[in-house]
Short mmCIF file of C-alpha atoms in Angstrom, two decimals:
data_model
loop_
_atom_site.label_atom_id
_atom_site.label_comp_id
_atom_site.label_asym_id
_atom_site.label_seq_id
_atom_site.Cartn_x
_atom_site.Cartn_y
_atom_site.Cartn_z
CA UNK A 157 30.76 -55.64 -7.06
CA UNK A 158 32.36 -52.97 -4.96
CA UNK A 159 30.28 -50.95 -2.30
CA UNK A 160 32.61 -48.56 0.18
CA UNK A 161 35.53 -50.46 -0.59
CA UNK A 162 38.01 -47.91 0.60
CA UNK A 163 38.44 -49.35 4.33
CA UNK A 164 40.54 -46.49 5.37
CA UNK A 165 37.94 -44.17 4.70
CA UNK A 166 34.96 -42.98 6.77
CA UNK A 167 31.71 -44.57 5.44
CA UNK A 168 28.20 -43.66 6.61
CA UNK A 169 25.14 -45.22 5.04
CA UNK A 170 21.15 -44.05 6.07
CA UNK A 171 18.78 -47.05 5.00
CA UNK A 172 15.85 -45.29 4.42
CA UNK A 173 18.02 -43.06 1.86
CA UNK A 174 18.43 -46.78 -0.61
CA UNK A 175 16.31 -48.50 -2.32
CA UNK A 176 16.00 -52.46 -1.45
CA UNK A 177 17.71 -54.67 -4.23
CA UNK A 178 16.50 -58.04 -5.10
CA UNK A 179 18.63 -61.54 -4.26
CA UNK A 180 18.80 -64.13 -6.28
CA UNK A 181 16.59 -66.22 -4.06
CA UNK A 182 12.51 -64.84 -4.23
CA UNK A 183 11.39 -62.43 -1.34
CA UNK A 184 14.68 -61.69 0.13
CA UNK A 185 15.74 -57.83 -0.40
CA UNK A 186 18.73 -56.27 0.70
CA UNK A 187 20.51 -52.59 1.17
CA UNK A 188 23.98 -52.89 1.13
CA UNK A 189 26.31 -51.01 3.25
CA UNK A 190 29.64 -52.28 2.45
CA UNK A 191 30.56 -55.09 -0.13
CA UNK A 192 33.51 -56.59 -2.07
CA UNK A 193 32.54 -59.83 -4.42
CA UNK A 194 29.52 -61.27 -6.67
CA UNK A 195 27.24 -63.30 -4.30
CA UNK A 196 30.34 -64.64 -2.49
CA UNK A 197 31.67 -61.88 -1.01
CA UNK A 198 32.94 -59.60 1.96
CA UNK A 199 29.49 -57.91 2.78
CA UNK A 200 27.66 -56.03 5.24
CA UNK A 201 23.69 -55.24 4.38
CA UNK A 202 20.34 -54.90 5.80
CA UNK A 203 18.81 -58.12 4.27
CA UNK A 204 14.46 -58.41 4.62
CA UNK A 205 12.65 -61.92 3.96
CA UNK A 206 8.94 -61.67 3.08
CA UNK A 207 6.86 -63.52 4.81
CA UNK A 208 7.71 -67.44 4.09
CA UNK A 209 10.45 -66.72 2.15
CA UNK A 210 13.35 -69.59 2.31
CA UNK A 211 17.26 -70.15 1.34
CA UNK A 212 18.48 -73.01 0.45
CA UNK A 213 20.73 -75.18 2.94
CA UNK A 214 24.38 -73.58 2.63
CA UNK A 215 27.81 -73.45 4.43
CA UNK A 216 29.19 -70.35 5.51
CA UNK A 217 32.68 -70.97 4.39
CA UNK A 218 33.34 -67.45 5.75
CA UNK A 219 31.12 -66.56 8.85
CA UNK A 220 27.99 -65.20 9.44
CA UNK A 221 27.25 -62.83 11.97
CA UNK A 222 23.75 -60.79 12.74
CA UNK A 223 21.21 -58.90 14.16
CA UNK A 224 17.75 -59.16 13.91
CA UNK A 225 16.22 -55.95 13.60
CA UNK A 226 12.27 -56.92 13.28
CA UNK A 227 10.10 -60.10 12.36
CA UNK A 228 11.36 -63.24 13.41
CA UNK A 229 14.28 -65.23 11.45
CA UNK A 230 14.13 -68.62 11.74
CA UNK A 231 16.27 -71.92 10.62
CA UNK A 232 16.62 -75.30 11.62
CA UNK A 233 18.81 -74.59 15.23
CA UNK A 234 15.25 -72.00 16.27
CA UNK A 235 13.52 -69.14 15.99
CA UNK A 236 15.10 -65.61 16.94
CA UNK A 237 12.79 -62.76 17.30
CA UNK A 238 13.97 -58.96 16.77
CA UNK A 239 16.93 -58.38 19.55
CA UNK A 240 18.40 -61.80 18.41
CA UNK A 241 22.28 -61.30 17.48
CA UNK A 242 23.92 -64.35 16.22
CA UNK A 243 27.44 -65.53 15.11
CA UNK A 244 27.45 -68.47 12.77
CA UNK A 245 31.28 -69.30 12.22
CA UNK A 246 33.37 -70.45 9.60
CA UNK A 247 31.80 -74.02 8.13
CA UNK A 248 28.28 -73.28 10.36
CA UNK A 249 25.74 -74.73 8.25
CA UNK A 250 22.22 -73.65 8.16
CA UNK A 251 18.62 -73.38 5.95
CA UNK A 252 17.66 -70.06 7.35
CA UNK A 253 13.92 -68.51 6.08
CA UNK A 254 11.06 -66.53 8.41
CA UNK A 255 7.49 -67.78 8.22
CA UNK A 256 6.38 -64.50 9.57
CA UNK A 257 9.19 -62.50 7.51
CA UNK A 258 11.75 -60.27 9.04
CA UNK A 259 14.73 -58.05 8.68
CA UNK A 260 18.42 -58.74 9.57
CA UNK A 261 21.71 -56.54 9.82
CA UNK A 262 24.23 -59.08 8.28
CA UNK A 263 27.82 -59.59 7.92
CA UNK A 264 29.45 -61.93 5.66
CA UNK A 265 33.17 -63.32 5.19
CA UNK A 266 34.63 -61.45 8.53
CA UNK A 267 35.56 -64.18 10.58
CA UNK A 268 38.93 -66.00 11.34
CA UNK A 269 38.86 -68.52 9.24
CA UNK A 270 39.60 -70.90 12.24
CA UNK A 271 37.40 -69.00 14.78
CA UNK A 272 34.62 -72.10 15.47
CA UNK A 273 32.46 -69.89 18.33
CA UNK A 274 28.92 -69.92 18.27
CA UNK A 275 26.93 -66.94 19.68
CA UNK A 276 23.30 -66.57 20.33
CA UNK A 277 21.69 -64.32 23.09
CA UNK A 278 19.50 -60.78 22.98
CA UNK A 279 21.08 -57.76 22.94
CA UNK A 280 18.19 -56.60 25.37
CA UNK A 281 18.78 -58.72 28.18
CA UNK A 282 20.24 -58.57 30.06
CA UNK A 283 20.73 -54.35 29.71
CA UNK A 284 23.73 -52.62 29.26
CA UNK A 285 25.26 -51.63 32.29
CA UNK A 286 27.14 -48.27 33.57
CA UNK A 287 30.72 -47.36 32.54
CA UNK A 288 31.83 -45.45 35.32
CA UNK A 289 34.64 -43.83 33.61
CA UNK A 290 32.62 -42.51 30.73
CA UNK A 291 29.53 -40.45 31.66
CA UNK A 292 26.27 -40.92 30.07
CA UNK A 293 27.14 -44.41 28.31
CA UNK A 294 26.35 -47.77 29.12
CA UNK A 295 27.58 -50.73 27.48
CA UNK A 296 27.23 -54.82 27.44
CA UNK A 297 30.18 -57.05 25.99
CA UNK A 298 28.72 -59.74 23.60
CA UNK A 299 31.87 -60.88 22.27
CA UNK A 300 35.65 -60.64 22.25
CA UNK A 301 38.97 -62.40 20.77
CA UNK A 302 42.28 -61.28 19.76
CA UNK A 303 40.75 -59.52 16.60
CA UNK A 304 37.40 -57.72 17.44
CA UNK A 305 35.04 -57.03 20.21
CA UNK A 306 31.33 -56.58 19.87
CA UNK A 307 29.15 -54.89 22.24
CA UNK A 308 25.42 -53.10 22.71
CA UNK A 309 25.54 -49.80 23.82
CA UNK A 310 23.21 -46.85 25.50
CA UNK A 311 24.22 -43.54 24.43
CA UNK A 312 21.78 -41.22 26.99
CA UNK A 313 20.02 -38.49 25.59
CA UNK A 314 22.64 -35.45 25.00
CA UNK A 315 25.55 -37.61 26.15
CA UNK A 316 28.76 -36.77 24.14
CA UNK A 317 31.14 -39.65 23.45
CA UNK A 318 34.51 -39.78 22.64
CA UNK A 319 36.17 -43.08 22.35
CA UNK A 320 39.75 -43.70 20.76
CA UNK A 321 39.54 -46.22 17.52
CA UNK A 322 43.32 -48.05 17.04
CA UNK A 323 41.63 -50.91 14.85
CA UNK A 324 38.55 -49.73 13.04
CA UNK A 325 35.05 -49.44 14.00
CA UNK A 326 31.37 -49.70 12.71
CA UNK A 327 28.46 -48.73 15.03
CA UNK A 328 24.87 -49.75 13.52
CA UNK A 329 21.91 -47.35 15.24
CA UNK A 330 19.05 -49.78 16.40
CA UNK A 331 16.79 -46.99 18.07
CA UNK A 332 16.94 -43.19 18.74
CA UNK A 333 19.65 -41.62 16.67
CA UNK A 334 23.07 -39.51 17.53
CA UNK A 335 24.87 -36.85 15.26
CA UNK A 336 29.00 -37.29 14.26
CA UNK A 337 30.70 -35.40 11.70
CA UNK A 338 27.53 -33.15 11.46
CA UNK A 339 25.55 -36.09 10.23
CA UNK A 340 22.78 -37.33 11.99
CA UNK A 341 22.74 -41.03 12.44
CA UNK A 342 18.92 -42.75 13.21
CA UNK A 343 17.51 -46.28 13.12
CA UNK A 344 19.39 -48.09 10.97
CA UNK A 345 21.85 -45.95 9.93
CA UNK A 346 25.35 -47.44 9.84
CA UNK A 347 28.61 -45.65 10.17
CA UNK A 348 32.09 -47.44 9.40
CA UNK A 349 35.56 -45.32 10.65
CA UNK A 350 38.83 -46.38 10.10
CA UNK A 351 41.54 -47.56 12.36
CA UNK A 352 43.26 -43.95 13.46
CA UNK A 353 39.82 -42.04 13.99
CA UNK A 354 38.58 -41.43 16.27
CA UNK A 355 34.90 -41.39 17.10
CA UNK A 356 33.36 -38.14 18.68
CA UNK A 357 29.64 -38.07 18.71
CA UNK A 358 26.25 -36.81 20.54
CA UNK A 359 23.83 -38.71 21.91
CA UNK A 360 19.95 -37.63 20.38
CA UNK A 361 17.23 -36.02 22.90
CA UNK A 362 15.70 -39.60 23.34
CA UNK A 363 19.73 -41.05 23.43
CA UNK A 364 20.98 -44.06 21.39
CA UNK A 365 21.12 -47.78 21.67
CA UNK A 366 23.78 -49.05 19.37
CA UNK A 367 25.39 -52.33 18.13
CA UNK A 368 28.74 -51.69 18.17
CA UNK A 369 32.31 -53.87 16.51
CA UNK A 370 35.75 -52.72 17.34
CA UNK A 371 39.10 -53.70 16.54
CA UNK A 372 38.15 -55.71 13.22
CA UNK A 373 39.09 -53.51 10.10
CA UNK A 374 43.07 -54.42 10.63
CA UNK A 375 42.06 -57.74 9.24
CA UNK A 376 40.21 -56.47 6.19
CA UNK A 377 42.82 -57.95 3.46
CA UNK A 378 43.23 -61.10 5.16
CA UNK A 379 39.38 -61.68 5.00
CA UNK A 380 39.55 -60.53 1.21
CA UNK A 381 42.36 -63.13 0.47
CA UNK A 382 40.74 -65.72 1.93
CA UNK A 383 37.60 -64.63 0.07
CA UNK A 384 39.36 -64.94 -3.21
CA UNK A 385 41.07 -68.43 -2.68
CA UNK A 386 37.61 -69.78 -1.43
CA UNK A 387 35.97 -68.43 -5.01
CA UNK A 388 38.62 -69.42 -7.13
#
């Protein structure tokens, strides 16, 4: 399966333009944004369990890494109400389900296959703080290595942003909504540039807060190899 495949294209997705597809396991639904692969595979989706819906126990031979946009997902390590963002790495093993049922933005196979850090905090808190060299934005690191770094960011309400993009970028829209490329971008919407662009934007009248990943796409076709010797 193949989803906006070209990474050196711009890709912009609206979730509440596509309809929810079923997994294979009962009660989880997902939209997917960007995917190469069956159900092993390169992927980034917004994935909702119903209430009391469960996986099985698995190993993320490729990394896990998400957000938890309502509910409250739970496995075995806790429970990680909406705010949550989480990095499972490479061989992270887990049974994760939601009693209460929730919704996740997830990312699959994206990792260093030798990158063994654990994340788990809220986005919220503690708040993004002031950039002083770029009006109107305020941002939070969450994590950074040699390949990517992930942040939360406030966008304030008219704000415009500019920010140079050498390695690729993705910027999910958790609340209020911004406009690039003449597109309007609102809760969950999900924009993907490549390295080389670019990103010039406005904030929305009631501003932006954003999840944000930098510097990853350069890596795309070593995640995709590694994909393919793990499934063959």
């Amino acid at each position: 399966m193949k989803v906006n495949d070209d990474f050196e294209a711009r890709a912009a997705v609206h979730a509440r333009d596509i309809d929810w597809v079923p997994s294979p396991v009962a009660g989880v639904d997902r939209k997917m944004f960007d995917r190469v692969g069956g159900e092993v595979a390169r992927a980034t989706s917004i994935v909702r369990y119903a209430p009391g819906s469960l996986f099985s126990p698995h190993v993320h031979g490729g990394g896990e890494e998400f957000v938890v946009l309502d509910g409250v997902f739970q496995d075995e390590h806790g429970n990680y109400p909406a705010g949550s963002y989480v990095r499972n790495p490479p061989t992270s093993r887990h049974r994760p389900g939601s009693g209460p049922g929730c919704t996740i933005f997830v990312k699959l196979w994206q990792f260093d296959p030798e990158d063994r850090t654990q994340v788990r905090l809220d986005l919220f808190d503690p708040a993004p703080e002031a950039v002083p060299e770029r009006p109107g934005v305020e941002m939070r690191a969450i994590f950074q290595d040699s390949r990517e770094c992930v942040s939360s960011a406030f966008w304030h309400p008219g704000a415009s942003i500019f920010r140079r993009n050498g390695g690729g970028m993705e910027l999910l829209c958790l609340k209020g909504s911004f406009t690039e490329g003449g597109e309007t971008f609102s809760t969950w919407s999900w924009l993907r540039l490549p390295p080389g662009t670019a990103l010039q934007a406005e904030a929305g009248p009631e501003g932006a807060f954003l999840w944000m990943k930098e510097g990853h796409l350069r890596f795309v076709e070593k995640e995709l190899a590694a994909l393919e010797a793990a499934a063959s």
